[in-house]
Amino acid sequence: MSETTSAAETAAPHRYTAAMAADIEARWQDFWDAEGTYEAPNPTGDLAGDPELAARPKKFIMDMFPYPSGAGLHVGHPLGYIATDVFARHQRMTGHNVLHTLGFDAFGLPAEQYAVQTGTHPRVSTEANIENMTAQLRRLGLGHDKRRSFATIESEYYKWTQWIFLQIFNSWYDTEADRARPIAELVEQFESGARPTPDGRDWSALSAAERADILGEYRLAYASDAPVNWSPGLGTVLANEEVTADGRSERGNFPVFKAKLRQWNMRITAYADRLLNDLDGLDWPEAIKLQQRNWIGRSEGARVDFPVDGSDSITVFTTRQDTLFGATYMVLAPEHELVERIIPAAWPEGTHTVWTGGYASPAEAVAAYRKLAAAKSDVERQAEAKDKTGVFTGAYATNPVSGEKVPVFIADYVLMGYGTGAIMAVPAHDARDFAFARAFELPMRCVVEPSDDRGTDPSTWEDAFGSYDAKLVNSANDEISLDGLGVVDAKARITEWLKAHGVGEGTVNFRLRDWLFSRQRYWGEPFPIVYDEDGIAHPLPESMLPLELPEVDDYSPRTFDPEDADTQPETPLSRNADWVNVTLDLGDGNGPKKYRRETNTMPNWAGSCWYELRYLDPNNDQKLVDPAIEQYWMGPREGQPTGGVDLYVGGAEHAVLHLLYARFWSKVLHDLGHISSVEPFHKLYNQGMIQAFVYRDSRGIAVPAAEVEERDGQFYYQGEKVSRVLGKMGKSLKNAVTPDEICTEYGADTLRLYEMAMGPLDVSRPWDTRAVVGQYRLLQRLWRNVVDEETGEVTVVDTEPGEETLRALHKAIDGVGQDMAGMRFNTAIAKVTELNNHLTKAGGPLSRSVAESLVLLVAPLAPHIAEELWRRLGHTDSVVHQDFPVADPAYVVDETVTCVVQVKGKVKARLEISPSITDEELEALALADPAVVAALDGAGIRKVIVRAPKLVNIVPA
């Protein structure tokens, strides 16, 4: 401590300092915890409380689940948490029963990677991280109902995650009823004959395996052979996002191959239309809705069957069925199941050499090309590569409208994950098909009349021509002609023809794929599934839940030669033979039998698909959630027809996957009668990001930001010049500032104010530690307006404030209240600052009524200092549940405003008038003003422009 600081504190021992802030904040945090200040009562059950509070309008406010990282929090992380806390506090003060809490999304890859490196059990490191993060969050004074907090790794929680999986597994989607129904009802239909089996045999005549296979085609959770990104060098399957554009693993830079593995899937595609349509009723940012719509990707078109020599047909989905006459070849994804069935033993006579890839037979060419394609990621395959690659399968299909034989290729630009994994190529009117046709010297036919002067011979074109405004040409056979029709009419006519001839029909397709739900990892929820000796999957009965993770000696998956694509994952769970191989009585009447457990685990998304429901009823071990409690907090109501959380705040990076998965689970649970809400989150708000400057040396390596010096607009680290760019904040970028540092130097209330004052909440903004002091000084001035720094005594007086102060106060109350409700916290702070400065400049002690209103205004933003001042003002109850001040309308409107009167564009008079004056009244006043009369000097008036109450402009004749 400097001598100057020491002298100042001696002269003013009761000044608001960082040390005083630390004392105040710790005391009130302990008090709030002990008193249960933030506990929100349920209407019934073990968390029922004050019935008067429960009878108030409810508000359920949520943050997106944090992951308990070992690095802890930096100042960017709490931005959303502080914002929801400010909003929740304001809602409590405006008469609401507010549920606000926070748990931890604690399964996931980082803890498993740490376990692999150190041998530490993931639970140990995760719980240590949770403890550290909980302490950091507590220091911020967040008003959470801590009775409702949990982590997804708690068996009491993931018991219900497993239970939900079983509900989905035991359900099917009834397209006629447009909802999920129990699988038992489908079985009844098969048993009674109301629904025929695929081959027409009686249900009773089928084997158990055959029945299981049929039901698997309907179940909303099902196992299938799915194409995956397999990295032998890592020993794991990777998500698309974990694969680089070079087809290598983001972690370790190992080769990644396409492989087929038996995986669990969620049939989210059954809900595609509902997921799309229900977006309209949600209060979400339009940009997020658009991303979801694009991800679901609904498109109307037609299914078309192209017969192949033999008994097979290739089915394509196209949105441009009007161009069918222009299809001159076909392309299958290399992984397409038909490929092996249609390739002949030898190349057909006259096969173009450029089609063969230089191989002696179709089988060799296909095998070689498949190997090349497997080494590419989906992202790389979709990229607009300069050179198109592919190979002829040796097979021909028949264009159903032209009757022409068209060659069938495989090429990596067609993916199994989209449409049917097959396309009809219309090279004259599609850029990729055009490039492919040029590379393989394939025919092109113009069937859409170009609008430019290129003519109708595609061999002379430089690129493809596609248009929805053009007319069809060269599109006729003996039965139908599309020539001269526009696209819309041509689509309708050809679709009708396809259906009449049994070779296609109009249909809707979705970009959305079923959700791959398996992970070859240890640290995740075990599947509540066992397999019998015939490989049939059986659900565990509810009485056997939770199925807990067993102990294993090694958390890492088995790795292989990075280049050895012909390998299979070996999961950590599979090594615990005593856990995998069990004898169980599943209660199905078959008695004890031997089973093998599923050794994959659920993805880290599972726990966050339903956590909003657990917050409602966190101790219930009999039901997912009590229906009355769920109805109270999340049920449909006026303005929220699909129900859901009232406010959900988090980053825009979860625009699709998390939000889509949670919406899907909610709809299934609603269909099955477990919850009343159709949607999980009614209002979504995306906060911006707190950014920070990243400094890099000449090697491009980040250097510690705190040690960089600025000289003459240049930046130096240890004498070396470094570059500076604005980017993310993080430990790896060496620019992270922890909330603990700021709390120690200024106090948590200052940190809260600074983060909320930096700018609009939904906009990213740069962190500047030097600017934090501005909010610290605001709190010091607030403190001085109520407390004498020398004596510590409250200085307020019981006298009525003057009219000027009343106007300043009520304008602030009106503005701050509106800003709080609209989550415009930066402008709310500006208005509090303006009021506080007015009171400081006015001098003299504050009236008690003004001081109390000032404290209540700041309470949602800086709760610790507000609680302290509230008590010092003589109150014995917490500031948290006080009523937010209400503005007196008489003082909100200015008593008079200044109106400028111009003659020939020059100001000639200023009038003090009522803000409610009419245009006619103002015009009369302006024309009667002596200065205006003198300026006109008897001239006539051509026009008077009145903009009450601020402006009158007079144009003389």
CSV table of C-alpha atoms in Angstrom, one decimal, residues 276 279 286-299 418 509-513 655-656 660:
chain,number,residue,atom,x,y,z
A,276,LEU,CA,-39.8,-26.7,-38.6
A,279,LEU,CA,-40.3,-22.4,-34.8
A,286,GLU,CA,-34.5,-14.7,-36.5
A,287,ALA,CA,-30.9,-15.7,-37.4
A,288,ILE,CA,-31.2,-18.7,-35.1
A,289,LYS,CA,-34.5,-19.8,-36.6
A,290,LEU,CA,-33.0,-19.5,-40.0
A,291,GLN,CA,-30.1,-21.7,-39.1
A,292,GLN,CA,-32.5,-24.3,-37.8
A,293,ARG,CA,-34.6,-24.1,-40.9
A,294,ASN,CA,-31.6,-24.5,-43.1
A,295,TRP,CA,-30.3,-27.4,-41.0
A,296,ILE,CA,-33.7,-29.2,-41.3
A,297,GLY,CA,-33.7,-28.3,-45.0
A,298,ARG,CA,-37.2,-29.0,-46.2
A,299,SER,CA,-37.5,-29.3,-49.9
A,418,TYR,CA,-28.1,-36.4,-48.2
A,509,ASN,CA,-37.2,-34.4,-48.5
A,510,PHE,CA,-35.2,-33.1,-45.6
A,511,ARG,CA,-31.6,-32.3,-45.2
A,512,LEU,CA,-31.9,-33.4,-41.6
A,513,ARG,CA,-30.4,-36.8,-40.9
A,655,ALA,CA,-27.9,-22.5,-32.7
A,656,VAL,CA,-28.5,-25.9,-34.1
A,660,LEU,CA,-32.6,-29.1,-32.0
